[in-house]
Coordinates of C-alpha atoms in Angstrom, one line a residue:
M1235 CA 53.0 39.9 60.6
L1236 CA 55.3 40.9 57.9
R1237 CA 52.8 38.6 55.4
A1238 CA 49.3 39.5 57.1
V1239 CA 50.3 43.0 56.4
L1240 CA 51.2 42.7 52.8
V1241 CA 47.5 40.4 53.0
L1242 CA 45.8 43.3 53.9
V1243 CA 47.2 45.8 51.4
C1244 CA 46.6 43.3 48.1
L1245 CA 42.4 43.1 49.8
A1246 CA 42.6 47.0 49.6
L1247 CA 43.7 47.3 46.5
V1248 CA 41.4 44.9 45.2
P1249 CA 38.4 47.0 43.5
A1250 CA 35.1 46.3 45.6
P1251 CA 32.7 44.7 43.1
A1252 CA 30.1 47.3 41.4
A1253 CA 26.7 47.4 42.2
A1254 CA 24.2 46.1 40.7
A1255 CA 21.9 48.4 38.5
S1256 CA 18.9 49.5 39.6
L1257 CA 15.6 50.6 38.0
D1258 CA 14.7 54.6 38.7
R1259 CA 11.4 53.7 39.8
A1260 CA 10.4 57.3 40.1
G1261 CA 11.7 58.3 36.9
F1262 CA 10.3 55.5 35.2
A1263 CA 7.1 56.4 36.1
A1264 CA 7.3 59.9 35.3
G1265 CA 8.5 58.6 31.9
L1266 CA 5.7 57.0 31.3
C1267 CA 3.4 59.6 32.7
D1268 CA 5.4 61.8 30.0
D1269 CA 4.4 62.9 26.1
A1270 CA 5.0 60.3 23.7
A1271 CA 8.7 60.8 22.9
G1272 CA 9.1 60.6 26.8
Q1273 CA 6.8 57.0 26.8
V1274 CA 9.4 55.8 24.1
R1275 CA 12.4 56.8 25.8
A1276 CA 11.3 55.1 29.0
A1277 CA 10.3 51.8 27.4
E1278 CA 13.3 51.5 25.5
G1279 CA 15.9 52.8 28.1
L1280 CA 14.1 49.6 30.3
I1281 CA 14.9 47.4 27.1
Q1282 CA 17.9 48.1 27.0
S1283 CA 19.1 47.6 30.5
A1284 CA 16.5 44.7 31.3
G1285 CA 20.1 42.3 30.9
E1286 CA 21.0 44.3 34.2
L1287 CA 18.1 44.8 36.5
P1288 CA 16.9 43.0 39.3
S1289 CA 13.6 40.8 39.2
D1290 CA 11.7 43.1 41.6
D1291 CA 12.5 46.1 39.8
L1292 CA 11.0 44.7 36.4
A1293 CA 8.0 43.1 38.0
F1294 CA 7.3 46.9 38.7
A1295 CA 7.7 48.0 35.5
A1296 CA 6.3 45.4 33.8
N1297 CA 3.4 46.3 36.0
L1298 CA 3.5 49.7 35.1
L1299 CA 3.3 49.1 31.7
G1300 CA 0.6 46.7 31.2
A1301 CA -1.6 49.1 33.4
L1302 CA -0.3 51.9 30.6
A1303 CA -1.8 49.3 27.7
E1304 CA -4.9 49.1 29.5
R1305 CA -5.4 52.3 30.4
R1306 CA -5.1 51.9 34.3
L1307 CA -2.3 54.2 34.6
A1308 CA -3.4 58.1 35.7
C1309 CA -1.3 60.8 36.1
P1310 CA -1.6 63.3 38.6
A1311 CA 0.7 66.4 38.5
D1312 CA 2.5 64.2 41.5
G1313 CA 3.0 60.8 40.4
A1314 CA 1.4 58.1 38.9
L1315 CA -1.8 55.8 40.3
L1316 CA -2.6 52.5 39.3
L1317 CA -6.1 52.0 38.5
D1318 CA -8.0 49.0 39.6
R1319 CA -9.8 49.6 36.0
P1320 CA -10.4 52.4 33.5
G1321 CA -11.8 55.2 34.8
A1322 CA -11.8 54.4 38.5
P1323 CA -11.9 57.4 40.6
E1324 CA -9.2 56.1 42.7
G1325 CA -6.1 53.9 42.4
R1326 CA -2.7 53.1 44.3
D1327 CA 0.3 55.4 44.1
A1328 CA 2.6 53.3 42.0
L1329 CA 5.9 54.1 44.1
T1330 CA 4.1 53.4 47.5
G1331 CA 1.0 51.7 46.9
L1332 CA -1.0 53.7 49.1
A1333 CA -4.6 54.2 48.2
R1334 CA -5.1 58.0 46.5
A1335 CA -7.8 59.9 45.1
A1336 CA -8.2 60.9 41.0
P1337 CA -10.1 63.1 40.3
D1338 CA -8.2 65.2 37.6
A1339 CA -5.5 62.9 36.6
R1340 CA -4.6 62.5 32.9
V1341 CA -5.1 59.2 31.7
P1342 CA -2.3 58.6 29.1
V1343 CA -3.3 56.9 25.6
L1344 CA -1.0 54.8 23.4
G1345 CA -0.1 56.0 19.5
L1346 CA 1.1 53.0 17.2
R1347 CA 4.8 54.0 17.9
Q1348 CA 4.1 53.8 21.7
R1349 CA 2.4 51.0 21.8
A1350 CA 5.0 48.3 19.7
A1351 CA 7.9 49.9 22.4
V1352 CA 5.5 49.4 25.3
E1353 CA 4.5 45.8 24.2
T1354 CA 8.1 45.0 23.6
A1355 CA 9.3 46.5 27.0
R1356 CA 6.3 43.9 28.4
G1357 CA 7.3 41.2 26.9
V1358 CA 10.5 41.4 27.8
S1359 CA 9.8 41.8 31.5
A1360 CA 7.8 38.9 31.3
L1361 CA 10.3 36.8 29.7
L1362 CA 12.6 37.0 32.6
T1363 CA 9.9 37.2 35.6
G1364 CA 7.0 35.1 33.8
P1365 CA 5.8 32.9 36.8
D1366 CA 5.2 30.1 34.4
P1367 CA 6.5 28.6 30.7
A1368 CA 3.0 30.0 29.3
A1369 CA 3.5 33.3 30.8
R1370 CA 7.3 33.6 29.4
S1371 CA 6.4 31.9 26.2
A1372 CA 4.1 35.0 25.6
G1373 CA 6.8 37.3 26.5
L1374 CA 9.1 35.8 24.1
A1375 CA 6.7 36.1 21.2
A1376 CA 6.1 39.7 21.9
A1377 CA 9.7 40.6 22.2
E1378 CA 10.1 38.5 18.8
R1379 CA 8.3 41.0 17.0
R1380 CA 10.7 43.6 17.6
I1381 CA 14.0 41.4 18.0
A1382 CA 16.3 44.2 16.8
T1383 CA 15.8 46.4 19.5
V1384 CA 16.1 43.7 22.4
P1385 CA 20.4 43.1 23.5
A1386 CA 22.0 39.7 23.5
A1387 CA 22.1 40.4 27.2
V1388 CA 18.6 40.1 27.7
L1389 CA 18.0 36.9 25.7
D1390 CA 21.2 35.4 27.4
R1391 CA 19.8 36.0 31.1
A1392 CA 16.7 34.5 29.5
R1393 CA 18.5 31.2 28.3
D1394 CA 20.4 30.8 31.3
A1395 CA 17.2 30.8 33.5
E1396 CA 15.1 29.1 31.5
S1397 CA 14.0 25.8 33.1
D1398 CA 11.4 24.7 30.6
A1399 CA 13.6 22.4 27.7
G1400 CA 11.1 23.5 24.8
L1401 CA 11.4 27.3 25.6
K1402 CA 15.2 26.8 26.3
E1403 CA 15.5 26.0 22.7
R1404 CA 13.3 28.7 21.4
I1405 CA 15.2 31.6 23.2
T1406 CA 18.9 29.8 22.0
G1407 CA 17.2 29.8 18.1
L1408 CA 16.1 33.8 18.9
A1409 CA 19.5 34.7 20.1
Q1410 CA 21.5 33.2 17.5
A1411 CA 19.1 34.2 14.6
A1412 CA 19.5 38.4 15.9
A1413 CA 23.1 37.3 16.5
L1414 CA 23.6 36.8 12.9
S1415 CA 22.0 39.6 11.8
S1416 CA 23.4 41.9 14.3
P1417 CA 26.0 44.4 12.0
D1418 CA 28.8 43.7 14.0
P1419 CA 31.0 41.6 12.1
V1420 CA 32.4 40.1 14.8
R1421 CA 29.7 39.0 16.9
R1422 CA 28.1 37.3 13.3
R1423 CA 31.1 35.1 13.1
A1424 CA 30.7 34.3 16.4
A1425 CA 27.2 33.3 16.0
I1426 CA 28.0 31.5 12.6
A1427 CA 30.7 29.1 15.3
A1428 CA 27.6 29.3 17.9
V1429 CA 25.4 27.7 15.7
A1430 CA 27.4 25.2 13.5
A1431 CA 28.5 24.0 17.2
H1432 CA 24.4 22.5 17.4
P1433 CA 24.1 21.3 14.1
S1434 CA 20.6 20.3 12.8
G1435 CA 18.0 21.0 9.8
A1436 CA 17.0 24.6 11.0
A1437 CA 20.5 25.6 11.5
Q1438 CA 21.7 24.6 8.1
A1439 CA 18.7 26.7 6.3
R1440 CA 19.4 29.5 8.9
L1441 CA 23.3 29.4 7.4
A1442 CA 22.7 28.7 3.9
A1443 CA 20.1 31.9 4.1
L1444 CA 23.1 33.9 4.8
K1445 CA 24.9 32.9 1.2
G1446 CA 22.5 36.1 -0.2
D1447 CA 24.0 38.5 2.5
P1448 CA 26.3 41.5 1.0
A1449 CA 28.8 40.8 3.5
Y1450 CA 29.5 37.2 2.0
A1451 CA 30.6 38.9 -1.2
A1452 CA 32.3 41.8 0.8
D1453 CA 33.8 40.0 4.0
P1454 CA 36.1 37.8 3.0
A1455 CA 36.5 36.6 7.0
F1456 CA 32.6 36.2 6.9
R1457 CA 32.6 34.2 3.9
A1458 CA 35.1 31.5 5.4
A1459 CA 33.2 31.7 8.8
L1460 CA 30.0 30.6 7.1
D1461 CA 31.3 28.2 4.2
A1462 CA 33.1 26.5 7.2
G1463 CA 30.6 26.6 9.3
L1464 CA 28.0 25.2 6.7
A1465 CA 30.4 22.2 5.6
T1466 CA 30.0 21.1 9.5
V1467 CA 26.4 21.4 10.1
S1468 CA 25.9 19.8 6.5
R1469 CA 27.8 16.7 7.5
A1470 CA 26.6 16.3 10.9
V1471 CA 23.1 16.2 9.3
A1472 CA 23.6 14.0 6.6
V1473 CA 25.1 11.3 9.4
G1474 CA 22.0 12.6 11.5
D1475 CA 20.0 11.7 8.3
G1476 CA 21.5 8.5 7.7
L1477 CA 21.4 6.8 11.8
A1478 CA 17.6 8.0 11.6
V1479 CA 17.4 5.7 8.5
V1480 CA 19.1 3.0 10.1
Y1481 CA 17.3 3.5 13.5
N1482 CA 13.7 3.5 11.6
G1483 CA 14.6 0.8 9.7
L1484 CA 15.7 -1.4 12.7
S1485 CA 12.3 -0.6 14.2
F1486 CA 10.4 -1.3 10.9
A1487 CA 12.0 -4.8 10.8
S1488 CA 11.8 -5.6 14.5
I1489 CA 8.1 -5.9 13.9
L1490 CA 7.9 -7.0 10.8
F1491 CA 10.1 -10.3 12.4
M1492 CA 7.4 -10.3 15.6
A1493 CA 4.8 -10.8 12.6
A1494 CA 6.4 -13.2 10.7
A1495 CA 8.4 -15.0 13.7
G1496 CA 5.1 -16.9 14.6
L1497 CA 3.8 -17.7 10.8
A1498 CA 7.5 -19.0 10.0
I1499 CA 6.9 -21.5 13.5
I1500 CA 3.3 -22.4 11.8
F1501 CA 4.2 -22.5 7.8
G1502 CA 7.4 -24.4 8.5
L1503 CA 6.3 -27.0 10.8
M1504 CA 2.8 -27.8 9.2
G1505 CA 2.7 -26.1 6.1
V1506 CA -0.3 -24.3 7.2
I1507 CA -0.8 -20.3 5.1
N1508 CA -2.5 -19.0 8.1
L1509 CA -4.3 -16.0 6.6
A1510 CA -5.5 -15.2 10.6
Q1511 CA -2.0 -14.1 11.7
G1512 CA -2.5 -10.4 11.5
E1513 CA -5.8 -10.9 13.2
F1514 CA -3.8 -12.4 16.1
I1515 CA -1.7 -9.5 16.2
M1516 CA -4.4 -7.4 16.8
L1517 CA -6.1 -9.5 19.4
G1518 CA -2.8 -9.1 20.9
A1519 CA -3.1 -5.4 20.9
Y1520 CA -6.9 -5.7 22.2
A1521 CA -5.5 -7.6 25.1
T1522 CA -3.2 -5.2 26.0
Y1523 CA -6.1 -2.7 26.1
G1524 CA -8.2 -4.8 28.4
V1525 CA -5.3 -4.9 30.6
Q1526 CA -4.3 -0.5 30.5
E1527 CA -8.2 -0.5 31.4
A1528 CA -7.9 -3.3 34.2
F1529 CA -5.0 -1.1 35.7
R1530 CA -7.1 2.2 35.3
R1531 CA -10.1 0.8 37.5
L1532 CA -8.4 -1.6 39.9
A1533 CA -5.2 0.1 40.3
P1534 CA -4.5 3.8 38.6
G1535 CA -1.1 4.4 41.0
L1536 CA 0.8 1.4 38.7
L1537 CA -0.9 2.7 35.5
D1538 CA 2.4 2.8 34.4
L1539 CA 3.3 -1.0 34.4
Y1540 CA 0.5 -2.0 32.4
L1541 CA 2.4 -2.4 28.7
V1542 CA 5.0 -4.8 30.9
A1543 CA 1.9 -6.7 32.8
A1544 CA 0.0 -7.3 29.2
I1545 CA 3.3 -8.9 28.1
P1546 CA 2.0 -12.7 29.3
V1547 CA -1.9 -11.9 29.1
A1548 CA -1.3 -10.9 25.2
F1549 CA 0.8 -14.2 24.8
C1550 CA -1.2 -16.8 26.8
A1551 CA -4.6 -14.7 25.5
V1552 CA -3.7 -14.9 21.8
A1553 CA -2.2 -18.9 21.6
L1554 CA -5.2 -20.2 23.7
V1555 CA -6.8 -18.6 20.7
G1556 CA -4.9 -20.2 18.1
I1557 CA -5.1 -23.8 20.3
V1558 CA -8.6 -23.6 19.7
V1559 CA -8.5 -22.8 16.0
E1560 CA -6.2 -25.6 15.5
A1561 CA -8.3 -27.8 17.8
L1562 CA -11.6 -27.0 16.4
I1563 CA -10.7 -26.5 12.6
L1564 CA -7.1 -26.8 11.3
R1565 CA -6.6 -30.4 12.6
H1566 CA -9.0 -31.7 9.9
L1567 CA -7.2 -29.7 7.1
Y1568 CA -3.6 -30.7 7.1
R1569 CA -3.6 -32.6 4.0
R1570 CA -5.5 -29.9 2.4
P1571 CA -3.6 -26.4 2.1
L1572 CA -6.5 -25.3 0.1
M1573 CA -8.9 -25.8 2.4
S1574 CA -6.8 -24.4 5.5
L1575 CA -6.0 -21.5 3.5
L1576 CA -9.9 -20.8 3.1
A1577 CA -10.2 -21.4 6.5
T1578 CA -8.1 -19.0 8.3
W1579 CA -9.4 -16.4 5.9
A1580 CA -12.7 -17.4 7.4
V1581 CA -11.3 -17.4 11.1
S1582 CA -9.7 -13.7 10.1
L1583 CA -13.3 -12.5 9.3
L1584 CA -14.5 -13.7 11.8
L1585 CA -12.3 -12.2 14.5
V1586 CA -12.6 -8.9 12.9
N1587 CA -16.3 -8.6 12.8
L1588 CA -16.3 -10.3 16.4
V1589 CA -14.2 -7.1 17.6
R1590 CA -16.2 -4.5 15.2
V1591 CA -19.3 -5.7 17.4
T1592 CA -18.0 -6.6 20.8
V1593 CA -15.4 -3.6 21.4
G1594 CA -16.1 -0.8 18.4
T1595 CA -14.2 0.2 15.0
Q1596 CA -12.5 3.2 17.0
N1597 CA -9.3 3.8 17.3
L1598 CA -8.1 2.8 20.9
Q1599 CA -6.7 5.4 22.8
F1600 CA -3.4 4.2 25.1
V1601 CA -2.0 5.7 27.7
M1602 CA 1.6 5.9 27.2
P1603 CA 4.0 5.3 29.9
A1604 CA 7.0 7.6 30.7
Y1605 CA 9.4 4.6 29.0
V1606 CA 8.0 4.8 26.2
S1607 CA 6.8 8.5 25.4
G1608 CA 9.5 10.9 23.8
G1609 CA 13.2 10.5 23.6
V1610 CA 16.4 11.8 23.3
P1611 CA 18.0 14.1 20.5
L1612 CA 21.2 11.9 19.7
Y1613 CA 23.1 13.8 16.8
A1614 CA 21.5 16.3 14.9
D1615 CA 18.3 15.6 13.7
F1616 CA 18.6 12.2 14.9
V1617 CA 16.0 11.5 17.9
V1618 CA 16.3 8.1 19.7
T1619 CA 12.5 7.8 20.2
W1620 CA 11.5 5.6 23.5
N1621 CA 8.4 4.0 22.0
R1622 CA 10.4 2.5 18.5
L1623 CA 13.4 1.6 21.0
F1624 CA 10.9 -0.4 22.9
A1625 CA 10.1 -1.8 19.6
I1626 CA 13.6 -2.9 19.1
G1627 CA 14.5 -4.1 22.6
F1628 CA 11.1 -6.3 22.5
A1629 CA 11.5 -7.9 19.2
A1630 CA 15.4 -9.0 20.6
A1631 CA 14.4 -10.0 23.8
T1632 CA 11.4 -12.2 21.6
L1633 CA 14.1 -13.6 19.4
V1634 CA 16.3 -14.9 22.2
L1635 CA 13.3 -16.5 23.8
T1636 CA 11.9 -18.0 21.0
L1637 CA 15.7 -19.3 20.2
L1638 CA 15.7 -20.8 23.8
I1639 CA 12.6 -22.3 23.3
L1640 CA 13.2 -24.1 20.2
R1641 CA 16.9 -25.4 21.1
R1642 CA 16.7 -25.5 24.9
T1643 CA 13.3 -27.1 25.7
P1644 CA 11.7 -30.7 24.9
L1645 CA 8.9 -29.0 23.0
G1646 CA 11.7 -27.2 20.5
L1647 CA 12.9 -30.7 20.4
D1648 CA 9.6 -32.5 19.1
I1649 CA 9.1 -29.3 17.1
R1650 CA 12.3 -29.5 15.3
A1651 CA 12.0 -33.2 14.9
V1652 CA 8.1 -32.8 13.0
T1653 CA 9.6 -29.9 11.1
Q1654 CA 12.4 -32.2 9.3
N1655 CA 10.8 -35.6 8.7
R1656 CA 7.0 -35.8 10.3
D1657 CA 6.3 -39.4 9.3
M1658 CA 9.5 -40.7 11.1
A1659 CA 8.8 -38.6 14.5
A1660 CA 5.5 -40.2 14.6
C1661 CA 7.1 -43.7 14.2
L1662 CA 9.3 -42.8 16.6
G1663 CA 6.6 -42.2 18.9
L1664 CA 6.0 -38.4 19.0
P1665 CA 2.5 -37.1 19.5
T1666 CA 2.9 -35.0 16.7
R1667 CA -1.0 -33.8 16.7
R1668 CA 0.1 -32.3 20.3
V1669 CA 3.2 -31.0 18.5
D1670 CA 1.1 -29.2 15.8
R1671 CA -1.6 -27.8 18.6
L1672 CA 1.4 -26.7 20.8
A1673 CA 3.3 -25.1 18.0
F1674 CA 0.4 -23.3 16.3
G1675 CA 0.1 -21.7 20.3
L1676 CA 3.2 -20.6 20.1
G1677 CA 3.5 -19.0 17.1
S1678 CA -0.2 -17.5 17.6
G1679 CA 1.5 -16.3 21.2
I1680 CA 4.1 -14.9 19.4
A1681 CA 2.1 -12.4 17.2
G1682 CA 0.1 -11.4 20.4
L1683 CA 3.4 -10.1 21.4
A1684 CA 4.0 -8.0 18.3
G1685 CA 0.6 -6.9 19.0
V1686 CA 2.0 -5.2 22.2
A1687 CA 4.8 -3.9 20.4
L1688 CA 2.5 -2.0 18.1
C1689 CA 0.5 0.0 20.3
P1690 CA 2.7 2.8 21.3
I1691 CA 3.6 3.1 17.7
Y1692 CA 0.9 2.2 15.4
S1693 CA -3.1 3.0 15.5
V1694 CA -5.4 0.2 17.2
N1695 CA -8.2 -1.1 15.4
P1696 CA -10.0 -3.9 14.0
G1697 CA -8.4 -4.0 10.9
M1698 CA -4.8 -3.2 11.8
G1699 CA -3.9 -7.3 11.3
S1700 CA -4.5 -6.6 7.6
G1701 CA -1.3 -4.5 6.7
F1702 CA 0.9 -6.6 8.6
I1703 CA 0.2 -9.9 6.6
V1704 CA 1.3 -9.6 3.3
D1705 CA 4.7 -8.2 4.7
S1706 CA 4.9 -11.2 6.9
F1707 CA 4.6 -13.9 3.8
M1708 CA 6.9 -12.2 2.4
V1709 CA 9.4 -12.3 5.2
V1710 CA 8.7 -15.7 5.6
V1711 CA 9.4 -16.7 2.0
L1712 CA 12.2 -14.9 1.5
G1713 CA 13.9 -16.4 4.9
G1714 CA 13.6 -19.6 4.3
V1715 CA 9.9 -21.5 5.3
G1716 CA 10.6 -22.7 8.8
S1717 CA 14.2 -20.5 9.4
L1718 CA 13.8 -18.6 12.3
L1719 CA 17.1 -16.9 11.4
G1720 CA 16.3 -16.5 7.8
T1721 CA 13.2 -14.3 9.4
L1722 CA 15.6 -12.4 11.3
V1723 CA 17.8 -11.4 8.1
A1724 CA 14.8 -11.4 5.8
A1725 CA 12.8 -8.7 8.5
L1726 CA 16.3 -6.2 8.2
G1727 CA 16.2 -6.5 4.8
I1728 CA 13.0 -5.6 3.5
G1729 CA 12.6 -3.2 6.7
G1730 CA 15.8 -1.1 5.6
A1731 CA 14.9 -1.3 1.8
N1732 CA 11.2 0.1 2.8
V1733 CA 12.6 3.2 4.9
L1734 CA 15.0 3.3 2.0
I1735 CA 12.8 3.7 -0.9
E1736 CA 9.6 5.2 0.7
P1737 CA 11.3 8.8 0.9
V1738 CA 11.9 9.0 -3.0
S1739 CA 9.1 6.9 -4.3
G1740 CA 6.3 6.8 -1.8
A1741 CA 5.0 3.9 0.6
V1742 CA 2.8 2.4 -2.1
A1743 CA 5.5 2.3 -4.5
A1744 CA 8.6 1.2 -1.9
K1745 CA 6.2 -1.9 -1.2
V1746 CA 5.7 -2.7 -5.2
I1747 CA 9.4 -2.4 -5.6
V1748 CA 10.3 -4.4 -2.7
L1749 CA 7.9 -7.1 -3.8
V1750 CA 9.4 -7.1 -7.4
G1751 CA 12.7 -7.6 -6.0
I1752 CA 11.7 -10.6 -3.6
I1753 CA 9.8 -12.1 -6.7
L1754 CA 13.4 -11.8 -9.0
F1755 CA 15.5 -13.0 -5.8
L1756 CA 12.8 -16.6 -5.6
Q1757 CA 13.3 -17.1 -9.3
R1758 CA 17.2 -18.0 -8.5
R1759 CA 16.5 -19.4 -5.2
P1760 CA 13.2 -20.7 -4.5
E1761 CA 13.8 -22.2 -1.2
G1762 CA 15.2 -18.8 0.1
L1763 CA 17.7 -17.4 2.1
F1764 CA 18.1 -20.1 4.3
A1765 CA 16.4 -23.4 4.2
V1766 CA 15.2 -25.6 7.1
R1767 CA 17.3 -28.8 6.3
R1768 CA 14.7 -31.8 6.0
R1769 CA 15.3 -35.6 5.4
R1770 CA 13.5 -37.1 2.4

């Protein structure tokens, strides 16, 4: 019994929670119907208390403010009326909603000062109660024009309630910018710490601009907080930029590897300089487009899966084209390298013009599935984009499957035998012509897979392959003719060098510098990084 009494006494001593603030609707309506000074007081009072007002009060205020700005607010001697249109003979009572005549009601006209306050109050109300992100974004833009008059509680409430990620980020940035320019030193230092906790290039620029603030020289505490925050952000941005360089280099290297892997097999086995390899990449991209259109017409509900379904289709289609080219043209030219070079160049021209005539010259439009759209911020300004991650993963899977084919299948054993010593392999009974044909089809099919990987990243058009043929040959020659491991290492090296040099000297100069570096390297090691063992 004594314990129960003590509990009741403690509960009685706990203060009851204060009632939520509410808007004096009648007083607010009267303020808007007052003179210019009264209108400004009413609008600014709403702005200052908006962070604590219930949503229905904010919606009521926004309705009246909109009517005032559009000259639909009539002010009779008792109360305020909302008109359906300017000059209407009757309207609805602002408080009760009942219809009333307004024969002699005055319609207030806003001056410049009153209009600025009213538009800011409308923006705050829309930011907090807007029905969709577009309405809330418009409210944020209106509040931003006079952000110095908007309390931090309003922005904090809008940020906590916002469901749209992009708009929430804008509100957060605006709140931080407002706090950084606050006259309160404690609030400014707290804002510096908050900005430093989410490093980015924009945060770095925002903090660096504060070095010109008079408080930086006059207030040691402010200067120490700013220097520490700026150092933290600068380190994080540098790390994020480094990660972005590595990631972009890997994605570019993955495309180079896929474009050059098939060429390495063809060049290493048959000694054929296949100038149509870039066009085989283009055919793989167009096969992917065909699969997309088939899904769009036959199974629109499964359209997001077209990129996965295009993998075997592109491989088989381009491999078949390669086998036909080898059977009709190249099998007659194996001992004539110059003629095979001219023949594959003619094939590339034929394929490009055939696609231009049948499909057109414009860039193809692809539907980007969710798994290759967007990305996720990882650290500072470094964003992992799903399309480049898809290319990296796809290249890794292609490497593994190609190695399995070459190392664990009878076809791979035949290809390696013919690559090492064609004459001895023929003497042992291997059908070298059939091996050549299948190897050419395998290399062409891998180029088609490169076309699939390129669809979410690059523009797809008939001339897209010409941009990869030179880089592919550089990768093959640098890595060592016929070496898949050398192709991988060379692709990583060339891709990383391009990504590192491009921001400094430009894309064209970067390719020239890389090419000169490869030439100098081959002067010392003509066989490349990894020379394939051959029996003489």
